[in-house]
PDB file of C-alpha atoms in Angstrom:
ATOM      1  CA  MET A   1     -32.683 -16.530  30.211  1.00 43.00           C
ATOM      2  CA  MET A   2     -31.446 -17.272  26.723  1.00 42.00           C
ATOM      3  CA  HIS A   3     -27.966 -16.337  25.577  1.00 43.00           C
ATOM      4  CA  ARG A   4     -26.972 -15.821  21.991  1.00 41.00           C
ATOM      5  CA  ARG A   5     -24.071 -18.059  21.107  1.00 42.00           C
ATOM      6  CA  GLY A   6     -21.378 -17.677  18.511  1.00 42.00           C
ATOM      7  CA  ARG A   7     -21.157 -13.922  18.734  1.00 41.00           C
ATOM      8  CA  ARG A   8     -17.590 -12.621  18.532  1.00 40.00           C
ATOM      9  CA  LYS A   9     -16.330  -9.972  20.909  1.00 38.00           C
ATOM     10  CA  LEU A  10     -14.727  -6.877  19.453  1.00 35.00           C
ATOM     11  CA  ARG A  11     -11.407  -5.785  20.876  1.00 38.00           C
ATOM     12  CA  MET A  12     -11.362  -2.056  20.293  1.00 34.00           C
ATOM     13  CA  THR A  13      -7.812  -1.230  19.238  1.00 35.00           C
ATOM     14  CA  PRO A  14      -7.637   2.109  17.454  1.00 37.00           C
ATOM     15  CA  THR A  15      -5.495   2.532  14.362  1.00 38.00           C
ATOM     16  CA  THR A  16      -2.359   4.343  15.508  1.00 39.00           C
ATOM     17  CA  GLY A  17       0.225   3.637  12.819  1.00 40.00           C
ATOM     18  CA  ARG A  18       2.432   1.882  15.348  1.00 47.00           C
ATOM     19  CA  SER A  19       6.051   1.197  14.490  1.00 46.00           C
ATOM     20  CA  SER A  20       5.366  -2.552  14.724  1.00 66.00           C
ATOM     21  CA  SER A  21       3.372  -2.500  11.474  1.00 87.00           C
ATOM     22  CA  TYR A  22       5.507  -4.102   8.759  1.00 93.00           C
ATOM     23  CA  TYR A  23       5.067  -3.507   5.026  1.00 93.00           C
ATOM     24  CA  ASP A  24       6.825  -4.698   1.893  1.00 91.00           C
ATOM     25  CA  PHE A  25       7.458  -2.521  -1.165  1.00 91.00           C
ATOM     26  CA  GLY A  26       9.067  -5.127  -3.412  1.00 88.00           C
ATOM     27  CA  ARG A  27      11.860  -3.589  -5.491  1.00 88.00           C
ATOM     28  CA  TRP A  28      10.095  -0.253  -5.911  1.00 92.00           C
ATOM     29  CA  GLY A  29      12.526   2.630  -5.341  1.00 93.00           C
ATOM     30  CA  TYR A  30      15.487   0.224  -5.176  1.00 92.00           C
ATOM     31  CA  TYR A  31      18.452   1.473  -7.207  1.00 91.00           C
ATOM     32  CA  THR A  32      20.963  -0.936  -8.733  1.00 87.00           C
ATOM     33  CA  ASN A  33      23.707  -0.337 -11.294  1.00 86.00           C
ATOM     34  CA  ALA A  34      21.245  -1.414 -13.993  1.00 87.00           C
ATOM     35  CA  HIS A  35      19.405   1.897 -13.426  1.00 91.00           C
ATOM     36  CA  GLN A  36      22.482   4.076 -13.962  1.00 91.00           C
ATOM     37  CA  GLY A  37      21.637   6.711 -16.567  1.00 91.00           C
ATOM     38  CA  GLN A  38      18.050   5.395 -16.770  1.00 94.00           C
ATOM     39  CA  MET A  39      14.816   6.673 -15.232  1.00 95.00           C
ATOM     40  CA  LEU A  40      13.709   4.841 -12.086  1.00 95.00           C
ATOM     41  CA  PRO A  41      10.010   3.921 -12.558  1.00 93.00           C
ATOM     42  CA  GLY A  42       7.375   5.340 -10.218  1.00 94.00           C
ATOM     43  CA  PHE A  43       8.997   8.736  -9.756  1.00 97.00           C
ATOM     44  CA  GLN A  44       8.817  12.099 -11.512  1.00 97.00           C
ATOM     45  CA  ALA A  45      10.896  12.275 -14.678  1.00 96.00           C
ATOM     46  CA  GLU A  46      12.768  15.450 -13.702  1.00 95.00           C
ATOM     47  CA  PRO A  47      15.263  15.492 -10.804  1.00 95.00           C
ATOM     48  CA  PRO A  48      13.786  17.311  -7.796  1.00 95.00           C
ATOM     49  CA  GLY A  49      14.823  20.892  -7.072  1.00 93.00           C
ATOM     50  CA  ILE A  50      13.887  23.580  -4.580  1.00 94.00           C
ATOM     51  CA  GLU A  51      10.198  22.773  -5.083  1.00 95.00           C
ATOM     52  CA  VAL A  52      10.635  19.971  -2.526  1.00 97.00           C
ATOM     53  CA  CYS A  53      11.299  22.499   0.244  1.00 97.00           C
ATOM     54  CA  GLY A  54       8.780  22.240   3.060  1.00 97.00           C
ATOM     55  CA  VAL A  55       7.825  20.172   6.099  1.00 98.00           C
ATOM     56  CA  TYR A  56       6.985  16.479   5.694  1.00 98.00           C
ATOM     57  CA  ASP A  57       5.620  13.768   7.970  1.00 97.00           C
ATOM     58  CA  ILE A  58       7.437  10.442   7.794  1.00 97.00           C
ATOM     59  CA  VAL A  59       5.192   7.583   6.652  1.00 96.00           C
ATOM     60  CA  PHE A  60       7.561   4.631   6.353  1.00 96.00           C
ATOM     61  CA  VAL A  61      11.218   3.715   6.839  1.00 96.00           C
ATOM     62  CA  ALA A  62      13.325   0.796   5.654  1.00 95.00           C
ATOM     63  CA  ALA A  63      16.903  -0.435   5.913  1.00 95.00           C
ATOM     64  CA  LEU A  64      18.650  -3.159   3.980  1.00 93.00           C
ATOM     65  CA  GLU A  65      22.028  -4.692   3.382  1.00 89.00           C
ATOM     66  CA  TYR A  66      22.792  -3.171   0.034  1.00 74.00           C
ATOM     67  CA  ASN A  67      24.408  -4.654  -3.064  1.00 66.00           C
ATOM     68  CA  SER A  68      24.233  -2.386  -6.106  1.00 62.00           C
ATOM     69  CA  PHE A  69      24.909  -5.322  -8.410  1.00 64.00           C
ATOM     70  CA  SER A  70      22.013  -7.422  -7.125  1.00 62.00           C
ATOM     71  CA  GLY A  71      18.289  -7.319  -7.736  1.00 66.00           C
ATOM     72  CA  ASN A  72      17.732  -8.608  -4.203  1.00 75.00           C
ATOM     73  CA  ALA A  73      18.747  -7.389  -0.770  1.00 85.00           C
ATOM     74  CA  ASP A  74      18.660  -8.564   2.825  1.00 90.00           C
ATOM     75  CA  MET A  75      15.920  -6.497   4.469  1.00 92.00           C
ATOM     76  CA  LYS A  76      16.659  -5.425   8.045  1.00 93.00           C
ATOM     77  CA  LEU A  77      13.830  -2.966   8.687  1.00 93.00           C
ATOM     78  CA  ARG A  78      10.575  -2.065   6.874  1.00 94.00           C
ATOM     79  CA  ARG A  79       7.960  -0.456   9.055  1.00 94.00           C
ATOM     80  CA  VAL A  80       5.508   2.350   9.567  1.00 93.00           C
ATOM     81  CA  ALA A  81       7.283   5.089  11.506  1.00 92.00           C
ATOM     82  CA  GLN A  82       6.676   8.557  12.801  1.00 91.00           C
ATOM     83  CA  GLY A  83       8.954  11.524  12.451  1.00 95.00           C
ATOM     84  CA  LYS A  84       9.509  14.684  10.458  1.00 97.00           C
ATOM     85  CA  VAL A  85      11.517  15.916   7.483  1.00 97.00           C
ATOM     86  CA  LYS A  86      12.267  19.608   7.044  1.00 97.00           C
ATOM     87  CA  ILE A  87      13.815  20.906   3.814  1.00 97.00           C
ATOM     88  CA  PHE A  88      14.882  24.522   3.364  1.00 96.00           C
ATOM     89  CA  GLU A  89      16.171  26.422   0.350  1.00 95.00           C
ATOM     90  CA  THR A  90      19.740  27.692   0.749  1.00 92.00           C
ATOM     91  CA  ALA A  91      20.569  31.321   0.016  1.00 77.00           C
ATOM     92  CA  SER A  92      23.461  30.696  -2.389  1.00 72.00           C
ATOM     93  CA  SER A  93      22.921  30.709  -6.168  1.00 71.00           C
ATOM     94  CA  ASN A  94      26.383  29.269  -6.880  1.00 77.00           C
ATOM     95  CA  ILE A  95      25.960  25.880  -8.591  1.00 76.00           C
ATOM     96  CA  ALA A  96      28.910  24.538  -6.622  1.00 77.00           C
ATOM     97  CA  PHE A  97      26.907  24.823  -3.404  1.00 88.00           C
ATOM     98  CA  PRO A  98      23.787  22.951  -2.225  1.00 93.00           C
ATOM     99  CA  ILE A  99      20.401  24.264  -3.317  1.00 94.00           C
ATOM    100  CA  PHE A 100      18.666  22.986  -0.169  1.00 95.00           C
ATOM    101  CA  SER A 101      19.427  21.630   3.271  1.00 96.00           C
ATOM    102  CA  GLY A 102      17.289  19.311   5.321  1.00 97.00           C
ATOM    103  CA  ARG A 103      16.840  17.504   8.580  1.00 97.00           C
ATOM    104  CA  ILE A 104      15.364  14.022   9.051  1.00 97.00           C
ATOM    105  CA  ASP A 105      14.110  13.435  12.602  1.00 95.00           C
ATOM    106  CA  ILE A 106      13.008   9.952  13.668  1.00 92.00           C
ATOM    107  CA  PRO A 107      12.004   9.293  17.300  1.00 87.00           C
ATOM    108  CA  CYS A 108      14.377   6.687  18.683  1.00 83.00           C
ATOM    109  CA  THR A 109      13.214   3.118  19.098  1.00 84.00           C
ATOM    110  CA  THR A 110      15.326   0.024  19.628  1.00 81.00           C
ATOM    111  CA  ALA A 111      14.996  -0.920  15.958  1.00 85.00           C
ATOM    112  CA  THR A 112      15.220   2.432  14.186  1.00 89.00           C
ATOM    113  CA  ASN A 113      18.054   3.761  16.330  1.00 90.00           C
ATOM    114  CA  GLU A 114      20.405   1.071  15.000  1.00 89.00           C
ATOM    115  CA  PHE A 115      20.005   2.297  11.432  1.00 92.00           C
ATOM    116  CA  PHE A 116      18.900   5.945  11.686  1.00 93.00           C
ATOM    117  CA  GLY A 117      19.938   7.189  15.108  1.00 88.00           C
ATOM    118  CA  ALA A 118      17.818  10.149  16.142  1.00 87.00           C
ATOM    119  CA  GLY A 119      18.047  11.476  12.592  1.00 92.00           C
ATOM    120  CA  TYR A 120      20.514  13.211  10.312  1.00 95.00           C
ATOM    121  CA  ASN A 121      21.088  16.357   8.248  1.00 96.00           C
ATOM    122  CA  ILE A 122      21.304  16.381   4.455  1.00 96.00           C
ATOM    123  CA  LEU A 123      22.433  18.757   1.717  1.00 96.00           C
ATOM    124  CA  GLY A 124      20.804  18.661  -1.743  1.00 96.00           C
ATOM    125  CA  TYR A 125      22.455  19.628  -5.026  1.00 94.00           C
ATOM    126  CA  GLY A 126      21.126  20.848  -8.362  1.00 91.00           C
ATOM    127  CA  ARG A 127      21.585  19.002 -11.631  1.00 87.00           C
ATOM    128  CA  GLU A 128      24.468  21.257 -12.742  1.00 86.00           C
ATOM    129  CA  SER A 129      26.400  20.938  -9.485  1.00 89.00           C
ATOM    130  CA  ILE A 130      29.766  19.202  -9.501  1.00 88.00           C
ATOM    131  CA  GLU A 131      28.398  16.997  -6.716  1.00 89.00           C
ATOM    132  CA  THR A 132      25.710  15.766  -9.094  1.00 90.00           C
ATOM    133  CA  THR A 133      27.713  15.464 -12.299  1.00 89.00           C
ATOM    134  CA  SER A 134      30.553  13.615 -10.562  1.00 90.00           C
ATOM    135  CA  TYR A 135      28.237  11.103  -8.869  1.00 91.00           C
ATOM    136  CA  THR A 136      27.401   8.450 -11.438  1.00 90.00           C
ATOM    137  CA  HIS A 137      25.516   5.954  -9.261  1.00 90.00           C
ATOM    138  CA  LYS A 138      22.098   7.417  -9.847  1.00 93.00           C
ATOM    139  CA  PRO A 139      19.185   7.323 -12.293  1.00 95.00           C
ATOM    140  CA  THR A 140      18.266  10.369 -14.344  1.00 95.00           C
ATOM    141  CA  ASN A 141      15.298  11.347 -12.176  1.00 96.00           C
ATOM    142  CA  SER A 142      16.894  11.707  -8.739  1.00 96.00           C
ATOM    143  CA  CYS A 143      18.735  14.605  -7.212  1.00 95.00           C
ATOM    144  CA  THR A 144      21.969  14.070  -5.321  1.00 96.00           C
ATOM    145  CA  ILE A 145      22.015  14.437  -1.548  1.00 96.00           C
ATOM    146  CA  LYS A 146      24.788  14.151   1.025  1.00 96.00           C
ATOM    147  CA  THR A 147      24.785  13.666   4.748  1.00 95.00           C
ATOM    148  CA  HIS A 148      26.123  16.797   6.399  1.00 89.00           C
ATOM    149  CA  ARG A 149      28.207  14.929   8.961  1.00 83.00           C
ATOM    150  CA  ASN A 150      30.169  12.387   6.932  1.00 87.00           C
ATOM    151  CA  ASN A 151      29.413  13.163   3.255  1.00 90.00           C
ATOM    152  CA  ASN A 152      27.673   9.888   2.493  1.00 93.00           C
ATOM    153  CA  VAL A 153      26.006  10.282  -0.898  1.00 94.00           C
ATOM    154  CA  GLY A 154      22.432   9.320  -1.757  1.00 95.00           C
ATOM    155  CA  ARG A 155      19.403  10.095  -3.877  1.00 96.00           C
ATOM    156  CA  LEU A 156      16.100  11.901  -3.401  1.00 97.00           C
ATOM    157  CA  TYR A 157      13.038  11.306  -5.608  1.00 98.00           C
ATOM    158  CA  VAL A 158       9.514  12.665  -5.895  1.00 98.00           C
ATOM    159  CA  VAL A 159       6.803  10.001  -6.263  1.00 97.00           C
ATOM    160  CA  SER A 160       4.731  10.322  -9.439  1.00 96.00           C
ATOM    161  CA  GLU A 161       2.459   7.284  -9.253  1.00 93.00           C
ATOM    162  CA  ARG A 162       0.627   5.724  -6.328  1.00 93.00           C
ATOM    163  CA  LYS A 163       2.329   2.617  -4.970  1.00 93.00           C
ATOM    164  CA  ALA A 164       0.801   0.038  -2.612  1.00 90.00           C
ATOM    165  CA  PHE A 165       2.946  -1.373   0.212  1.00 91.00           C
ATOM    166  CA  ARG A 166       1.647  -4.788   1.301  1.00 88.00           C
ATOM    167  CA  LYS A 167       1.360  -5.754   4.984  1.00 88.00           C
ATOM    168  CA  ILE A 168       3.679  -8.590   5.988  1.00 88.00           C
ATOM    169  CA  ASN A 169       4.202 -10.618   9.145  1.00 87.00           C
ATOM    170  CA  ARG A 170       8.006 -10.577   9.292  1.00 89.00           C
ATOM    171  CA  GLU A 171      10.065  -7.428   9.136  1.00 91.00           C
ATOM    172  CA  GLN A 172      13.335  -9.056   8.116  1.00 91.00           C
ATOM    173  CA  GLY A 173      13.963 -11.254   5.116  1.00 88.00           C
ATOM    174  CA  GLU A 174      15.015 -11.223   1.502  1.00 84.00           C
ATOM    175  CA  MET A 175      13.696  -8.465  -0.715  1.00 80.00           C
ATOM    176  CA  ALA A 176      11.326 -10.071  -3.186  1.00 67.00           C
ATOM    177  CA  ASP A 177       8.322  -9.221  -5.288  1.00 57.00           C
ATOM    178  CA  GLY A 178       5.317 -11.341  -4.414  1.00 56.00           C
ATOM    179  CA  PRO A 179       3.295 -13.109  -7.115  1.00 53.00           C
ATOM    180  CA  THR A 180       1.154 -10.637  -8.997  1.00 58.00           C
ATOM    181  CA  THR A 181      -1.505 -10.635 -11.678  1.00 62.00           C
ATOM    182  CA  TYR A 182      -1.669  -6.857 -11.900  1.00 65.00           C
ATOM    183  CA  GLU A 183      -1.285  -5.181 -15.257  1.00 63.00           C
ATOM    184  CA  SER A 184       0.561  -2.187 -13.842  1.00 74.00           C
ATOM    185  CA  GLN A 185       1.492  -0.378 -10.648  1.00 74.00           C
ATOM    186  CA  ALA A 186      -1.648   1.722 -11.013  1.00 75.00           C
ATOM    187  CA  HIS A 187      -3.778  -1.426 -11.302  1.00 73.00           C
ATOM    188  CA  GLU A 188      -2.131  -2.848  -8.183  1.00 76.00           C
ATOM    189  CA  ALA A 189      -2.861   0.357  -6.245  1.00 73.00           C
ATOM    190  CA  LEU A 190      -6.515   0.335  -7.311  1.00 73.00           C
ATOM    191  CA  GLU A 191      -6.943  -3.261  -6.219  1.00 75.00           C
ATOM    192  CA  ALA A 192      -5.211  -2.523  -2.897  1.00 69.00           C
ATOM    193  CA  GLU A 193      -7.556   0.415  -2.308  1.00 73.00           C
ATOM    194  CA  ARG A 194     -10.556  -1.798  -3.077  1.00 71.00           C
ATOM    195  CA  ILE A 195      -9.363  -4.377  -0.540  1.00 65.00           C
ATOM    196  CA  CYS A 196      -8.827  -1.707   2.109  1.00 63.00           C
ATOM    197  CA  SER A 197     -12.251  -0.129   1.534  1.00 64.00           C
ATOM    198  CA  CYS A 198     -14.218  -3.394   1.403  1.00 61.00           C
ATOM    199  CA  ARG A 199     -12.495  -5.513   4.020  1.00 58.00           C
ATOM    200  CA  HIS A 200     -14.521  -6.059   7.181  1.00 52.00           C
ATOM    201  CA  PHE A 201     -15.528  -8.730   9.641  1.00 53.00           C
ATOM    202  CA  SER A 202     -18.129 -10.871   7.900  1.00 54.00           C
ATOM    203  CA  PHE A 203     -20.022 -11.639  11.125  1.00 57.00           C
ATOM    204  CA  LEU A 204     -21.058  -7.963  11.287  1.00 58.00           C
ATOM    205  CA  CYS A 205     -23.113  -8.539   8.140  1.00 65.00           C
ATOM    206  CA  ARG A 206     -24.037 -12.161   8.703  1.00 62.00           C
ATOM    207  CA  ASP A 207     -24.992 -12.091  12.385  1.00 61.00           C
ATOM    208  CA  LEU A 208     -25.836  -8.454  13.019  1.00 63.00           C
ATOM    209  CA  GLY A 209     -27.258  -7.594   9.616  1.00 65.00           C
ATOM    210  CA  LEU A 210     -25.322  -4.315   9.266  1.00 65.00           C
ATOM    211  CA  PRO A 211     -24.884  -2.690   5.843  1.00 70.00           C
ATOM    212  CA  CYS A 212     -21.523  -3.285   4.183  1.00 64.00           C
ATOM    213  CA  ASN A 213     -20.416   0.366   4.367  1.00 64.00           C
ATOM    214  CA  VAL A 214     -21.157   0.455   8.117  1.00 68.00           C
ATOM    215  CA  CYS A 215     -19.201  -2.782   8.659  1.00 62.00           C
ATOM    216  CA  THR A 216     -16.217  -1.317   6.850  1.00 63.00           C
ATOM    217  CA  LEU A 217     -16.271   1.769   9.052  1.00 65.00           C
ATOM    218  CA  VAL A 218     -16.465  -0.310  12.246  1.00 63.00           C
ATOM    219  CA  THR A 219     -13.599  -2.546  11.107  1.00 62.00           C
ATOM    220  CA  ARG A 220     -11.341   0.447  10.527  1.00 62.00           C
ATOM    221  CA  PHE A 221     -11.611   1.330  14.203  1.00 62.00           C
ATOM    222  CA  VAL A 222     -11.064  -2.243  15.370  1.00 60.00           C
ATOM    223  CA  GLU A 223      -8.132  -3.438  13.296  1.00 57.00           C
ATOM    224  CA  GLU A 224      -4.608  -2.496  14.273  1.00 62.00           C
ATOM    225  CA  ASP A 225      -3.344  -1.694  10.813  1.00 76.00           C
ATOM    226  CA  PRO A 226      -4.574  -1.754   7.191  1.00 79.00           C
ATOM    227  CA  GLU A 227      -3.702  -4.401   4.636  1.00 83.00           C
ATOM    228  CA  PHE A 228      -1.880  -1.784   2.558  1.00 85.00           C
ATOM    229  CA  ILE A 229      -0.328   1.618   2.961  1.00 89.00           C
ATOM    230  CA  PHE A 230       0.434   3.848  -0.011  1.00 94.00           C
ATOM    231  CA  ALA A 231       3.147   6.052  -1.401  1.00 95.00           C
ATOM    232  CA  GLU A 232       1.273   8.986  -2.910  1.00 96.00           C
ATOM    233  CA  PRO A 233       2.193  11.392  -5.738  1.00 96.00           C
ATOM    234  CA  ARG A 234       4.399  14.259  -4.464  1.00 97.00           C
ATOM    235  CA  ASP A 235       5.713  12.180  -1.549  1.00 98.00           C
ATOM    236  CA  ILE A 236       9.504  12.152  -1.316  1.00 98.00           C
ATOM    237  CA  TRP A 237      11.630   8.990  -1.212  1.00 98.00           C
ATOM    238  CA  ILE A 238      15.054   9.419   0.402  1.00 98.00           C
ATOM    239  CA  ASP A 239      17.635   6.741  -0.367  1.00 96.00           C
ATOM    240  CA  ILE A 240      21.010   7.054   1.368  1.00 95.00           C
ATOM    241  CA  ARG A 241      23.741   4.955   2.941  1.00 91.00           C
ATOM    242  CA  LEU A 242      24.229   5.964   6.558  1.00 90.00           C
ATOM    243  CA  SER A 243      26.533   3.080   7.499  1.00 85.00           C
ATOM    244  CA  THR A 244      28.297   0.396   5.492  1.00 81.00           C
ATOM    245  CA  PRO A 245      26.850  -1.887   4.145  1.00 84.00           C
ATOM    246  CA  ASN A 246      23.378  -0.710   5.075  1.00 89.00           C
ATOM    247  CA  ARG A 247      21.207   1.558   2.946  1.00 92.00           C
ATOM    248  CA  THR A 248      18.220   3.373   4.417  1.00 95.00           C
ATOM    249  CA  TYR A 249      14.965   4.684   2.954  1.00 96.00           C
ATOM    250  CA  VAL A 250      12.482   7.260   4.175  1.00 97.00           C
ATOM    251  CA  LEU A 251       9.035   7.877   2.653  1.00 98.00           C
ATOM    252  CA  ALA A 252       7.650  11.251   3.724  1.00 98.00           C
ATOM    253  CA  ARG A 253       4.509  13.225   2.900  1.00 97.00           C
ATOM    254  CA  LYS A 254       4.303  17.015   2.679  1.00 97.00           C
ATOM    255  CA  ARG A 255       2.046  18.730   5.161  1.00 95.00           C
ATOM    256  CA  SER A 256      -0.872  20.552   3.589  1.00 85.00           C
TER     257      SER A 256
END
């Protein structure tokens, strides 16, 4: 009886978006004092308002040791995560009061609990609010948010342009942009999408003779995580300090 040699075995591991999937976003969405009074690229030009109210699924979380004077940071956490964000419009029309309230819920894991706990409540303020006008550490296209418990101040943005987050092997390390030949963020996202849609195990074509589109579909079921994940237009990006000196980020996507 003859046996075919050299054939690889497939380990069927479904894509689950596990919290052990690490991704890097460079300096995208990272505020420093250089952005004060300027527009932070990649996000809608107008500060968000009550239109952000709704229920969101958390896509990604990150935590870093923050220095507003530096273009770099010491990354502590940057991973795919599950959870939920709920944002509700408040009843008051007084500009001194918040225009929305929200709750960020993140299922506890050993890593996320250190930086996020089980979650936290926020209050969001309109552009005319004293909370907004008195807080100068922000770009022109974020709204001001505060944690309900201890009044830590942060920023909330709405994504305007697709952004690719690149898969990395190590969660911790210095924030840094990798070498790039892309003309723009949009070009980078298109190339990342091409890589995700075309990447597959070559032996499926070479040894089994399957069409490329079939190989791509099979690979999506086999691989543990994609080469890139994406921030999509209308996602929200929450940037807030929960504990000194750490700053935390949440990327969340509105449910349809």
